[in-house]
Amino acid sequence: MRIAVFNNPGDKSTTVATDLIQKLKQNQFVIDNDDPEIVITVGGDGTLLAAFHHYEKQLNRIRFVGVHTGHLGFYTDWRDFELDDLVASLLQDTGQQISYPLLDVGVRFQNEAARTHYLALNESTFKRVSATLVADVYIRGEHFESFRGDGLCLSTPTGSTAYNKSVGGAVLHPRLEALQLAEMASLNNRVFRTLGSPLVIAPSEWIDIYPDRSAGDYVLQVDQFLLRKSPLEEIRYRIADQRIAFARYRHMHFWQRVGDAFIGTDDL
Ligand code: NAP
């Protein structure tokens, strides 16, 4: 089996990754960072996010495994002191996997006919920081609301525990096929009105955002990347055709993970 090890550059993650590579080689695994079947990330959820984008053109033949060098994360099933257990699980791999939806961000820039597509694992945010963002929001081709406020956050179920949660979005179970739209500081008064709460759309639906054309200073983010390009005409958000697959060797109860991360319940 061909395995890539992708770590964040910190001292601890580098040490753990070096140790892991040695154990993998001792067990006859092939280290192949270019064309791997399994990508093991060592770091945190942010490291898995970085690995996802590094390998996003190869998603159909890769399964991810996350090792966390701190607390347990949302994309990471293993802790750094469990490398021997992880290698033992890899030795018994039968191709088991679980996959989750991704966000397709289709951007039409001004003076361009075709959309440019980006993939997000967590979310895409669309903001204006210098002044109020003014944008029309359409759901499935129908005008839904005229938004005024700081911005909008479109997230996947697995991304719902990240930025989305910070702006008051709901935590979604990752097996749901859905996309969530959460508002950031919307203006709601007698003149301007938005839904004022997060909403979740079904797989057959999509969301289009048409920003006010007179302003061009928008901030469009896809996961950790800031897109800097010419002013844009429209963004279409929908569930992507691609999915992310994880090699899942042991069951982790999602709500226990949520409790542990945000409330401080049982130690995992
Ligand atoms: P970062 O600022 O270095 O880290 C963002 C934090 O979010 C880290 O603690 C990371 O966990 C955590 N995280 C990432 N994905 C998560 C998930 N699906 N569920 C729960 N927590 C998650 O940024 P980065 O590492 O480049 O990651 C970019 C992400 O940061 C974006 O996708 C966005 O979700 C998040 N972000 C959040 C806010 C906010 O909440 N106000 C603002 C900007 C960006 P680890 O420590 O395990 O890596």
PDB file of C-alpha atoms and ligand atoms in Angstrom:
ATOM      1  CA  MET A   1       0.000   0.000   0.000  1.00  0.00           C
ATOM      2  CA  ARG A   2       1.269   3.455  -0.972  1.00  0.00           C
ATOM      3  CA  ILE A   3       1.074   5.968   1.863  1.00  0.00           C
ATOM      4  CA  ALA A   4       1.840   9.685   2.034  1.00  0.00           C
ATOM      5  CA  VAL A   5       2.600  11.366   5.332  1.00  0.00           C
ATOM      6  CA  PHE A   6       1.664  15.041   5.394  1.00  0.00           C
ATOM      7  CA  ASN A   7       2.568  16.969   8.522  1.00  0.00           C
ATOM      8  CA  ASN A   8       2.445  20.521   9.741  1.00  0.00           C
ATOM      9  CA  PRO A   9       5.953  22.000  10.096  1.00  0.00           C
ATOM     10  CA  GLY A  10       5.901  22.290  13.906  1.00  0.00           C
ATOM     11  CA  ASP A  11       8.555  20.403  15.905  1.00  0.00           C
ATOM     12  CA  LYS A  12       6.127  17.966  17.516  1.00  0.00           C
ATOM     13  CA  SER A  13       4.348  17.049  14.266  1.00  0.00           C
ATOM     14  CA  THR A  14       7.666  16.653  12.448  1.00  0.00           C
ATOM     15  CA  THR A  15       8.949  14.282  15.155  1.00  0.00           C
ATOM     16  CA  VAL A  16       5.719  12.249  15.120  1.00  0.00           C
ATOM     17  CA  ALA A  17       5.720  12.113  11.299  1.00  0.00           C
ATOM     18  CA  THR A  18       9.348  10.897  11.239  1.00  0.00           C
ATOM     19  CA  ASP A  19       8.498   8.206  13.777  1.00  0.00           C
ATOM     20  CA  LEU A  20       5.424   7.170  11.777  1.00  0.00           C
ATOM     21  CA  ILE A  21       7.340   6.930   8.482  1.00  0.00           C
ATOM     22  CA  GLN A  22       9.900   4.674  10.170  1.00  0.00           C
ATOM     23  CA  LYS A  23       7.173   2.388  11.530  1.00  0.00           C
ATOM     24  CA  LEU A  24       5.443   2.265   8.133  1.00  0.00           C
ATOM     25  CA  LYS A  25       8.671   1.327   6.346  1.00  0.00           C
ATOM     26  CA  GLN A  26       9.401  -1.360   8.942  1.00  0.00           C
ATOM     27  CA  ASN A  27       6.028  -2.873   8.029  1.00  0.00           C
ATOM     28  CA  GLN A  28       6.698  -2.830   4.272  1.00  0.00           C
ATOM     29  CA  PHE A  29       4.428   0.086   3.411  1.00  0.00           C
ATOM     30  CA  VAL A  30       5.615   2.208   0.488  1.00  0.00           C
ATOM     31  CA  ILE A  31       6.008   5.911   1.207  1.00  0.00           C
ATOM     32  CA  ASP A  32       4.716   7.714  -1.887  1.00  0.00           C
ATOM     33  CA  ASN A  33       3.866  11.377  -1.520  1.00  0.00           C
ATOM     34  CA  ASP A  34       2.941  11.811  -5.213  1.00  0.00           C
ATOM     35  CA  ASP A  35       0.463   9.022  -5.880  1.00  0.00           C
ATOM     36  CA  PRO A  36      -0.694   7.686  -2.513  1.00  0.00           C
ATOM     37  CA  GLU A  37      -3.676   5.477  -1.735  1.00  0.00           C
ATOM     38  CA  ILE A  38      -3.751   6.716   1.849  1.00  0.00           C
ATOM     39  CA  VAL A  39      -2.729  10.155   3.106  1.00  0.00           C
ATOM     40  CA  ILE A  40      -1.935  10.323   6.807  1.00  0.00           C
ATOM     41  CA  THR A  41      -1.891  13.836   8.184  1.00  0.00           C
ATOM     42  CA  VAL A  42      -0.013  14.684  11.353  1.00  0.00           C
ATOM     43  CA  GLY A  43      -1.008  17.924  13.071  1.00  0.00           C
ATOM     44  CA  GLY A  44      -4.563  19.143  13.569  1.00  0.00           C
ATOM     45  CA  ASP A  45      -7.746  19.676  11.606  1.00  0.00           C
ATOM     46  CA  GLY A  46      -5.997  22.584   9.863  1.00  0.00           C
ATOM     47  CA  THR A  47      -3.300  20.158   8.667  1.00  0.00           C
ATOM     48  CA  LEU A  48      -5.916  17.838   7.203  1.00  0.00           C
ATOM     49  CA  LEU A  49      -7.470  20.858   5.496  1.00  0.00           C
ATOM     50  CA  ALA A  50      -4.093  21.680   3.942  1.00  0.00           C
ATOM     51  CA  ALA A  51      -3.578  18.043   2.851  1.00  0.00           C
ATOM     52  CA  PHE A  52      -7.054  17.970   1.332  1.00  0.00           C
ATOM     53  CA  HIS A  53      -6.186  20.906  -0.909  1.00  0.00           C
ATOM     54  CA  HIS A  54      -2.755  19.485  -1.705  1.00  0.00           C
ATOM     55  CA  TYR A  55      -4.384  16.275  -2.990  1.00  0.00           C
ATOM     56  CA  GLU A  56      -7.737  17.667  -4.181  1.00  0.00           C
ATOM     57  CA  LYS A  57      -7.168  16.555  -7.797  1.00  0.00           C
ATOM     58  CA  GLN A  58      -6.671  12.942  -6.627  1.00  0.00           C
ATOM     59  CA  LEU A  59      -9.664  12.632  -4.287  1.00  0.00           C
ATOM     60  CA  ASN A  60     -11.222   9.724  -6.173  1.00  0.00           C
ATOM     61  CA  ARG A  61      -8.303   7.428  -5.311  1.00  0.00           C
ATOM     62  CA  ILE A  62      -7.282   8.655  -1.861  1.00  0.00           C
ATOM     63  CA  ARG A  63      -8.474   7.917   1.648  1.00  0.00           C
ATOM     64  CA  PHE A  64      -7.382  10.219   4.462  1.00  0.00           C
ATOM     65  CA  VAL A  65      -6.376   9.372   8.025  1.00  0.00           C
ATOM     66  CA  GLY A  66      -5.758  12.105  10.583  1.00  0.00           C
ATOM     67  CA  VAL A  67      -3.352  11.925  13.524  1.00  0.00           C
ATOM     68  CA  HIS A  68      -3.709  14.795  15.975  1.00  0.00           C
ATOM     69  CA  THR A  69      -0.699  16.012  17.916  1.00  0.00           C
ATOM     70  CA  GLY A  70      -2.904  17.897  20.382  1.00  0.00           C
ATOM     71  CA  HIS A  71      -6.493  17.227  21.474  1.00  0.00           C
ATOM     72  CA  LEU A  72      -8.660  15.030  19.231  1.00  0.00           C
ATOM     73  CA  GLY A  73     -10.036  16.955  16.252  1.00  0.00           C
ATOM     74  CA  PHE A  74     -12.956  16.565  13.880  1.00  0.00           C
ATOM     75  CA  TYR A  75     -10.961  15.172  10.964  1.00  0.00           C
ATOM     76  CA  THR A  76      -8.529  13.234  13.123  1.00  0.00           C
ATOM     77  CA  ASP A  77      -9.295   9.811  14.630  1.00  0.00           C
ATOM     78  CA  TRP A  78      -5.873   9.078  16.130  1.00  0.00           C
ATOM     79  CA  ARG A  79      -3.664  10.648  18.758  1.00  0.00           C
ATOM     80  CA  ASP A  80       0.112  10.875  18.389  1.00  0.00           C
ATOM     81  CA  PHE A  81       0.705   8.184  21.055  1.00  0.00           C
ATOM     82  CA  GLU A  82      -1.357   5.640  19.079  1.00  0.00           C
ATOM     83  CA  LEU A  83       0.958   5.162  16.077  1.00  0.00           C
ATOM     84  CA  ASP A  84       1.436   1.421  16.738  1.00  0.00           C
ATOM     85  CA  ASP A  85      -2.353   0.892  16.814  1.00  0.00           C
ATOM     86  CA  LEU A  86      -2.705   2.885  13.616  1.00  0.00           C
ATOM     87  CA  VAL A  87      -0.033   0.822  11.824  1.00  0.00           C
ATOM     88  CA  ALA A  88      -1.732  -2.389  13.047  1.00  0.00           C
ATOM     89  CA  SER A  89      -5.033  -1.144  11.584  1.00  0.00           C
ATOM     90  CA  LEU A  90      -3.363  -0.277   8.286  1.00  0.00           C
ATOM     91  CA  LEU A  91      -1.938  -3.809   8.125  1.00  0.00           C
ATOM     92  CA  GLN A  92      -5.500  -5.161   8.347  1.00  0.00           C
ATOM     93  CA  ASP A  93      -6.976  -2.634   5.921  1.00  0.00           C
ATOM     94  CA  THR A  94      -9.808  -4.011   3.799  1.00  0.00           C
ATOM     95  CA  GLY A  95     -10.526  -0.746   2.009  1.00  0.00           C
ATOM     96  CA  GLN A  96     -13.082   0.423   4.575  1.00  0.00           C
ATOM     97  CA  GLN A  97     -14.029   4.060   4.193  1.00  0.00           C
ATOM     98  CA  ILE A  98     -16.546   6.708   5.034  1.00  0.00           C
ATOM     99  CA  SER A  99     -17.081   9.687   2.768  1.00  0.00           C
ATOM    100  CA  TYR A 100     -18.532  13.145   3.316  1.00  0.00           C
ATOM    101  CA  PRO A 101     -19.882  15.919   1.066  1.00  0.00           C
ATOM    102  CA  LEU A 102     -17.826  18.849  -0.178  1.00  0.00           C
ATOM    103  CA  LEU A 103     -18.799  22.346  -1.254  1.00  0.00           C
ATOM    104  CA  ASP A 104     -18.518  23.392  -4.888  1.00  0.00           C
ATOM    105  CA  VAL A 105     -17.878  27.123  -5.207  1.00  0.00           C
ATOM    106  CA  GLY A 106     -18.589  28.262  -8.773  1.00  0.00           C
ATOM    107  CA  VAL A 107     -17.445  31.852  -9.252  1.00  0.00           C
ATOM    108  CA  ARG A 108     -18.253  33.934 -12.312  1.00  0.00           C
ATOM    109  CA  PHE A 109     -15.835  36.840 -12.449  1.00  0.00           C
ATOM    110  CA  GLN A 110     -16.843  40.018 -14.287  1.00  0.00           C
ATOM    111  CA  ASN A 111     -16.056  39.830 -18.016  1.00  0.00           C
ATOM    112  CA  GLU A 112     -15.771  36.029 -17.889  1.00  0.00           C
ATOM    113  CA  ALA A 113     -18.465  33.821 -19.379  1.00  0.00           C
ATOM    114  CA  ALA A 114     -17.604  30.561 -17.604  1.00  0.00           C
ATOM    115  CA  ARG A 115     -17.511  29.865 -13.877  1.00  0.00           C
ATOM    116  CA  THR A 116     -14.259  28.985 -12.160  1.00  0.00           C
ATOM    117  CA  HIS A 117     -14.766  26.160  -9.675  1.00  0.00           C
ATOM    118  CA  TYR A 118     -13.168  25.702  -6.261  1.00  0.00           C
ATOM    119  CA  LEU A 119     -13.679  22.925  -3.732  1.00  0.00           C
ATOM    120  CA  ALA A 120     -14.110  23.516  -0.014  1.00  0.00           C
ATOM    121  CA  LEU A 121     -13.885  20.965   2.741  1.00  0.00           C
ATOM    122  CA  ASN A 122     -15.033  23.316   5.532  1.00  0.00           C
ATOM    123  CA  GLU A 123     -16.625  26.393   4.053  1.00  0.00           C
ATOM    124  CA  SER A 124     -16.538  29.433   1.851  1.00  0.00           C
ATOM    125  CA  THR A 125     -17.118  32.891   3.261  1.00  0.00           C
ATOM    126  CA  PHE A 126     -18.060  35.962   1.283  1.00  0.00           C
ATOM    127  CA  LYS A 127     -17.463  39.229   3.115  1.00  0.00           C
ATOM    128  CA  ARG A 128     -16.926  42.915   2.780  1.00  0.00           C
ATOM    129  CA  VAL A 129     -14.859  44.530   5.503  1.00  0.00           C
ATOM    130  CA  SER A 130     -14.646  48.161   4.391  1.00  0.00           C
ATOM    131  CA  ALA A 131     -18.432  48.679   4.254  1.00  0.00           C
ATOM    132  CA  THR A 132     -21.698  46.753   4.344  1.00  0.00           C
ATOM    133  CA  LEU A 133     -21.943  43.779   2.023  1.00  0.00           C
ATOM    134  CA  VAL A 134     -24.999  44.150  -0.188  1.00  0.00           C
ATOM    135  CA  ALA A 135     -25.954  41.015  -2.077  1.00  0.00           C
ATOM    136  CA  ASP A 136     -29.005  39.255  -3.434  1.00  0.00           C
ATOM    137  CA  VAL A 137     -29.404  35.643  -2.360  1.00  0.00           C
ATOM    138  CA  TYR A 138     -31.214  33.182  -4.604  1.00  0.00           C
ATOM    139  CA  ILE A 139     -32.138  29.616  -3.660  1.00  0.00           C
ATOM    140  CA  ARG A 140     -32.714  27.234  -6.538  1.00  0.00           C
ATOM    141  CA  GLY A 141     -33.032  30.130  -8.954  1.00  0.00           C
ATOM    142  CA  GLU A 142     -35.666  32.004  -6.896  1.00  0.00           C
ATOM    143  CA  HIS A 143     -34.906  35.295  -5.190  1.00  0.00           C
ATOM    144  CA  PHE A 144     -34.826  34.638  -1.428  1.00  0.00           C
ATOM    145  CA  GLU A 145     -33.541  37.794   0.257  1.00  0.00           C
ATOM    146  CA  SER A 146     -31.473  40.926  -0.180  1.00  0.00           C
ATOM    147  CA  PHE A 147     -28.661  40.616   2.325  1.00  0.00           C
ATOM    148  CA  ARG A 148     -26.971  43.520   4.068  1.00  0.00           C
ATOM    149  CA  GLY A 149     -24.367  42.868   6.710  1.00  0.00           C
ATOM    150  CA  ASP A 150     -20.804  41.680   7.192  1.00  0.00           C
ATOM    151  CA  GLY A 151     -20.983  38.506   5.140  1.00  0.00           C
ATOM    152  CA  LEU A 152     -22.238  35.021   4.454  1.00  0.00           C
ATOM    153  CA  CYS A 153     -20.771  31.643   5.358  1.00  0.00           C
ATOM    154  CA  LEU A 154     -21.594  28.535   3.317  1.00  0.00           C
ATOM    155  CA  SER A 155     -20.438  25.364   5.003  1.00  0.00           C
ATOM    156  CA  THR A 156     -20.360  21.607   4.589  1.00  0.00           C
ATOM    157  CA  PRO A 157     -21.594  19.300   7.362  1.00  0.00           C
ATOM    158  CA  THR A 158     -18.000  18.515   8.419  1.00  0.00           C
ATOM    159  CA  GLY A 159     -17.207  22.232   8.287  1.00  0.00           C
ATOM    160  CA  SER A 160     -20.207  23.091  10.445  1.00  0.00           C
ATOM    161  CA  THR A 161     -18.064  22.836  13.597  1.00  0.00           C
ATOM    162  CA  ALA A 162     -15.561  25.377  12.244  1.00  0.00           C
ATOM    163  CA  TYR A 163     -16.235  28.976  11.128  1.00  0.00           C
ATOM    164  CA  ASN A 164     -19.954  28.242  10.739  1.00  0.00           C
ATOM    165  CA  LYS A 165     -20.284  27.521  14.436  1.00  0.00           C
ATOM    166  CA  SER A 166     -18.505  30.740  15.359  1.00  0.00           C
ATOM    167  CA  VAL A 167     -21.123  32.749  13.466  1.00  0.00           C
ATOM    168  CA  GLY A 168     -24.067  30.966  15.099  1.00  0.00           C
ATOM    169  CA  GLY A 169     -24.651  28.171  12.579  1.00  0.00           C
ATOM    170  CA  ALA A 170     -25.907  24.763  13.665  1.00  0.00           C
ATOM    171  CA  VAL A 171     -23.637  21.758  14.050  1.00  0.00           C
ATOM    172  CA  LEU A 172     -24.696  19.203  11.414  1.00  0.00           C
ATOM    173  CA  HIS A 173     -24.040  15.480  11.581  1.00  0.00           C
ATOM    174  CA  PRO A 174     -21.413  14.822   8.865  1.00  0.00           C
ATOM    175  CA  ARG A 175     -23.443  12.063   7.237  1.00  0.00           C
ATOM    176  CA  LEU A 176     -26.128  14.576   6.189  1.00  0.00           C
ATOM    177  CA  GLU A 177     -26.120  15.594   2.538  1.00  0.00           C
ATOM    178  CA  ALA A 178     -26.669  19.292   3.034  1.00  0.00           C
ATOM    179  CA  LEU A 179     -25.219  22.777   2.842  1.00  0.00           C
ATOM    180  CA  GLN A 180     -25.678  25.457   5.439  1.00  0.00           C
ATOM    181  CA  LEU A 181     -25.914  29.206   4.939  1.00  0.00           C
ATOM    182  CA  ALA A 182     -25.138  31.291   8.021  1.00  0.00           C
ATOM    183  CA  GLU A 183     -25.271  35.061   8.216  1.00  0.00           C
ATOM    184  CA  MET A 184     -22.575  37.276   9.677  1.00  0.00           C
ATOM    185  CA  ALA A 185     -23.978  40.322  11.445  1.00  0.00           C
ATOM    186  CA  SER A 186     -26.948  40.923   9.157  1.00  0.00           C
ATOM    187  CA  LEU A 187     -28.682  44.278   9.224  1.00  0.00           C
ATOM    188  CA  ASN A 188     -32.267  43.770  10.305  1.00  0.00           C
ATOM    189  CA  ASN A 189     -34.545  46.722  10.872  1.00  0.00           C
ATOM    190  CA  ARG A 190     -37.698  48.285   9.369  1.00  0.00           C
ATOM    191  CA  VAL A 191     -35.966  48.799   6.040  1.00  0.00           C
ATOM    192  CA  PHE A 192     -33.676  45.817   5.593  1.00  0.00           C
ATOM    193  CA  ARG A 193     -34.762  42.291   6.297  1.00  0.00           C
ATOM    194  CA  THR A 194     -33.108  38.873   6.070  1.00  0.00           C
ATOM    195  CA  LEU A 195     -34.109  35.511   7.475  1.00  0.00           C
ATOM    196  CA  GLY A 196     -31.864  36.206  10.457  1.00  0.00           C
ATOM    197  CA  SER A 197     -31.133  32.563  11.187  1.00  0.00           C
ATOM    198  CA  PRO A 198     -29.005  29.869   9.532  1.00  0.00           C
ATOM    199  CA  LEU A 199     -30.673  27.742   6.884  1.00  0.00           C
ATOM    200  CA  VAL A 200     -29.862  24.288   5.514  1.00  0.00           C
ATOM    201  CA  ILE A 201     -30.546  23.322   1.916  1.00  0.00           C
ATOM    202  CA  ALA A 202     -31.164  19.899   0.362  1.00  0.00           C
ATOM    203  CA  PRO A 203     -28.887  18.146  -2.150  1.00  0.00           C
ATOM    204  CA  SER A 204     -31.089  19.103  -5.111  1.00  0.00           C
ATOM    205  CA  GLU A 205     -30.797  22.805  -4.259  1.00  0.00           C
ATOM    206  CA  TRP A 206     -28.165  25.460  -4.789  1.00  0.00           C
ATOM    207  CA  ILE A 207     -27.529  29.013  -3.619  1.00  0.00           C
ATOM    208  CA  ASP A 208     -26.561  31.910  -5.879  1.00  0.00           C
ATOM    209  CA  ILE A 209     -25.160  35.149  -4.528  1.00  0.00           C
ATOM    210  CA  TYR A 210     -25.168  38.306  -6.650  1.00  0.00           C
ATOM    211  CA  PRO A 211     -23.176  41.084  -4.964  1.00  0.00           C
ATOM    212  CA  ASP A 212     -23.879  44.741  -5.645  1.00  0.00           C
ATOM    213  CA  ARG A 213     -21.854  45.445  -8.794  1.00  0.00           C
ATOM    214  CA  SER A 214     -20.913  48.969  -7.757  1.00  0.00           C
ATOM    215  CA  ALA A 215     -18.554  47.654  -5.063  1.00  0.00           C
ATOM    216  CA  GLY A 216     -15.575  45.489  -5.893  1.00  0.00           C
ATOM    217  CA  ASP A 217     -13.776  45.136  -2.577  1.00  0.00           C
ATOM    218  CA  TYR A 218     -15.115  41.739  -1.607  1.00  0.00           C
ATOM    219  CA  VAL A 219     -13.300  39.049   0.328  1.00  0.00           C
ATOM    220  CA  LEU A 220     -13.998  35.565  -0.944  1.00  0.00           C
ATOM    221  CA  GLN A 221     -12.461  32.775   1.089  1.00  0.00           C
ATOM    222  CA  VAL A 222     -12.434  29.040   0.351  1.00  0.00           C
ATOM    223  CA  ASP A 223     -11.270  27.202   3.478  1.00  0.00           C
ATOM    224  CA  GLN A 224      -7.905  28.773   4.352  1.00  0.00           C
ATOM    225  CA  PHE A 225      -7.459  30.426   0.935  1.00  0.00           C
ATOM    226  CA  LEU A 226      -8.248  34.000   0.098  1.00  0.00           C
ATOM    227  CA  LEU A 227      -9.188  34.368  -3.570  1.00  0.00           C
ATOM    228  CA  ARG A 228      -7.841  37.554  -5.054  1.00  0.00           C
ATOM    229  CA  LYS A 229      -9.137  38.083  -8.562  1.00  0.00           C
ATOM    230  CA  SER A 230     -11.042  40.631 -10.570  1.00  0.00           C
ATOM    231  CA  PRO A 231     -14.486  41.751  -9.318  1.00  0.00           C
ATOM    232  CA  LEU A 232     -17.029  39.012  -9.419  1.00  0.00           C
ATOM    233  CA  GLU A 233     -20.511  38.807 -10.835  1.00  0.00           C
ATOM    234  CA  GLU A 234     -21.980  35.782  -9.101  1.00  0.00           C
ATOM    235  CA  ILE A 235     -21.134  32.840  -6.838  1.00  0.00           C
ATOM    236  CA  ARG A 236     -23.005  29.548  -7.077  1.00  0.00           C
ATOM    237  CA  TYR A 237     -22.758  27.221  -4.082  1.00  0.00           C
ATOM    238  CA  ARG A 238     -23.830  23.605  -4.360  1.00  0.00           C
ATOM    239  CA  ILE A 239     -22.845  20.174  -3.080  1.00  0.00           C
ATOM    240  CA  ALA A 240     -19.863  19.019  -5.116  1.00  0.00           C
ATOM    241  CA  ASP A 241     -19.797  15.853  -7.219  1.00  0.00           C
ATOM    242  CA  GLN A 242     -16.580  14.860  -5.444  1.00  0.00           C
ATOM    243  CA  ARG A 243     -16.474  13.673  -1.832  1.00  0.00           C
ATOM    244  CA  ILE A 244     -13.710  13.256   0.726  1.00  0.00           C
ATOM    245  CA  ALA A 245     -13.074   9.691   1.908  1.00  0.00           C
ATOM    246  CA  PHE A 246     -11.563   8.689   5.237  1.00  0.00           C
ATOM    247  CA  ALA A 247     -10.133   5.258   6.042  1.00  0.00           C
ATOM    248  CA  ARG A 248     -12.203   4.650   9.138  1.00  0.00           C
ATOM    249  CA  TYR A 249     -10.724   1.836  11.229  1.00  0.00           C
ATOM    250  CA  ARG A 250     -12.701   2.535  14.370  1.00  0.00           C
ATOM    251  CA  HIS A 251     -15.969   4.200  15.094  1.00  0.00           C
ATOM    252  CA  MET A 252     -15.868   7.612  16.713  1.00  0.00           C
ATOM    253  CA  HIS A 253     -19.178   8.843  18.046  1.00  0.00           C
ATOM    254  CA  PHE A 254     -19.715  12.237  16.397  1.00  0.00           C
ATOM    255  CA  TRP A 255     -21.684  13.822  19.250  1.00  0.00           C
ATOM    256  CA  GLN A 256     -19.117  12.651  21.770  1.00  0.00           C
ATOM    257  CA  ARG A 257     -16.490  14.428  19.665  1.00  0.00           C
ATOM    258  CA  VAL A 258     -18.606  17.579  19.645  1.00  0.00           C
ATOM    259  CA  GLY A 259     -19.116  17.381  23.403  1.00  0.00           C
ATOM    260  CA  ASP A 260     -15.442  16.843  24.020  1.00  0.00           C
ATOM    261  CA  ALA A 261     -14.386  19.726  21.768  1.00  0.00           C
ATOM    262  CA  PHE A 262     -16.880  22.346  22.879  1.00  0.00           C
ATOM    263  CA  ILE A 263     -18.340  21.392  26.226  1.00  0.00           C
ATOM    264  CA  GLY A 264     -15.587  19.364  27.858  1.00  0.00           C
ATOM    265  CA  THR A 265     -17.410  16.126  28.558  1.00  0.00           C
ATOM    266  CA  ASP A 266     -15.710  12.707  28.706  1.00  0.00           C
ATOM    267  CA  ASP A 267     -12.042  12.506  27.791  1.00  0.00           C
ATOM    268  CA  LEU A 268     -11.798  10.535  24.533  1.00  0.00           C
TER     269      LEU A 268
HETATM  270  P1  NAP B   1      -6.370  28.519  11.812  1.00  0.00           P
HETATM  271  O1  NAP B   1      -6.866  29.904  12.135  1.00  0.00           O
HETATM  272  O2  NAP B   1      -4.942  28.209  11.982  1.00  0.00           O
HETATM  273  O3  NAP B   1      -7.212  27.407  12.620  1.00  0.00           O
HETATM  274  C1  NAP B   1      -8.559  27.410  12.686  1.00  0.00           C
HETATM  275  C2  NAP B   1      -9.045  26.537  13.850  1.00  0.00           C
HETATM  276  O4  NAP B   1     -10.187  25.837  13.354  1.00  0.00           O
HETATM  277  C3  NAP B   1      -8.061  25.501  14.371  1.00  0.00           C
HETATM  278  O5  NAP B   1      -8.207  25.421  15.757  1.00  0.00           O
HETATM  279  C4  NAP B   1      -8.541  24.208  13.711  1.00  0.00           C
HETATM  280  O6  NAP B   1      -8.282  23.048  14.477  1.00  0.00           O
HETATM  281  C5  NAP B   1     -10.021  24.450  13.669  1.00  0.00           C
HETATM  282  N1  NAP B   1     -10.749  23.688  12.650  1.00  0.00           N
HETATM  283  C6  NAP B   1     -10.440  23.515  11.344  1.00  0.00           C
HETATM  284  N2  NAP B   1     -11.382  22.772  10.746  1.00  0.00           N
HETATM  285  C7  NAP B   1     -12.313  22.472  11.709  1.00  0.00           C
HETATM  286  C8  NAP B   1     -13.517  21.730  11.710  1.00  0.00           C
HETATM  287  N3  NAP B   1     -13.997  21.180  10.597  1.00  0.00           N
HETATM  288  N4  NAP B   1     -14.217  21.655  12.869  1.00  0.00           N
HETATM  289  C9  NAP B   1     -13.768  22.230  13.990  1.00  0.00           C
HETATM  290  N5  NAP B   1     -12.626  22.940  14.053  1.00  0.00           N
HETATM  291  C10 NAP B   1     -11.906  23.059  12.921  1.00  0.00           C
HETATM  292  O7  NAP B   1      -6.782  28.273  10.288  1.00  0.00           O
HETATM  293  P2  NAP B   1      -6.463  27.065   9.341  1.00  0.00           P
HETATM  294  O8  NAP B   1      -5.798  25.974  10.116  1.00  0.00           O
HETATM  295  O9  NAP B   1      -5.836  27.615   8.122  1.00  0.00           O
HETATM  296  O10 NAP B   1      -7.962  26.629   9.030  1.00  0.00           O
HETATM  297  C11 NAP B   1      -8.799  27.419   8.225  1.00  0.00           C
HETATM  298  C12 NAP B   1     -10.139  27.288   8.868  1.00  0.00           C
HETATM  299  O11 NAP B   1     -10.179  28.164   9.956  1.00  0.00           O
HETATM  300  C13 NAP B   1     -11.290  27.721   7.985  1.00  0.00           C
HETATM  301  O12 NAP B   1     -11.746  26.686   7.163  1.00  0.00           O
HETATM  302  C14 NAP B   1     -12.324  28.137   9.015  1.00  0.00           C
HETATM  303  O13 NAP B   1     -13.223  27.081   9.311  1.00  0.00           O
HETATM  304  C15 NAP B   1     -11.522  28.423  10.260  1.00  0.00           C
HETATM  305  N6  NAP B   1     -11.705  29.812  10.636  1.00  0.00           N
HETATM  306  C16 NAP B   1     -12.510  30.067  11.694  1.00  0.00           C
HETATM  307  C17 NAP B   1     -12.792  31.360  12.051  1.00  0.00           C
HETATM  308  C18 NAP B   1     -13.687  31.592  13.203  1.00  0.00           C
HETATM  309  O14 NAP B   1     -14.127  30.615  13.821  1.00  0.00           O
HETATM  310  N7  NAP B   1     -14.019  32.842  13.505  1.00  0.00           N
HETATM  311  C19 NAP B   1     -12.239  32.431  11.346  1.00  0.00           C
HETATM  312  C20 NAP B   1     -11.430  32.149  10.255  1.00  0.00           C
HETATM  313  C21 NAP B   1     -11.167  30.825   9.908  1.00  0.00           C
HETATM  314  P3  NAP B   1      -6.815  22.466  14.741  1.00  0.00           P
HETATM  315  O15 NAP B   1      -6.267  23.263  15.877  1.00  0.00           O
HETATM  316  O16 NAP B   1      -7.092  21.037  15.101  1.00  0.00           O
HETATM  317  O17 NAP B   1      -6.033  22.619  13.480  1.00  0.00           O
END
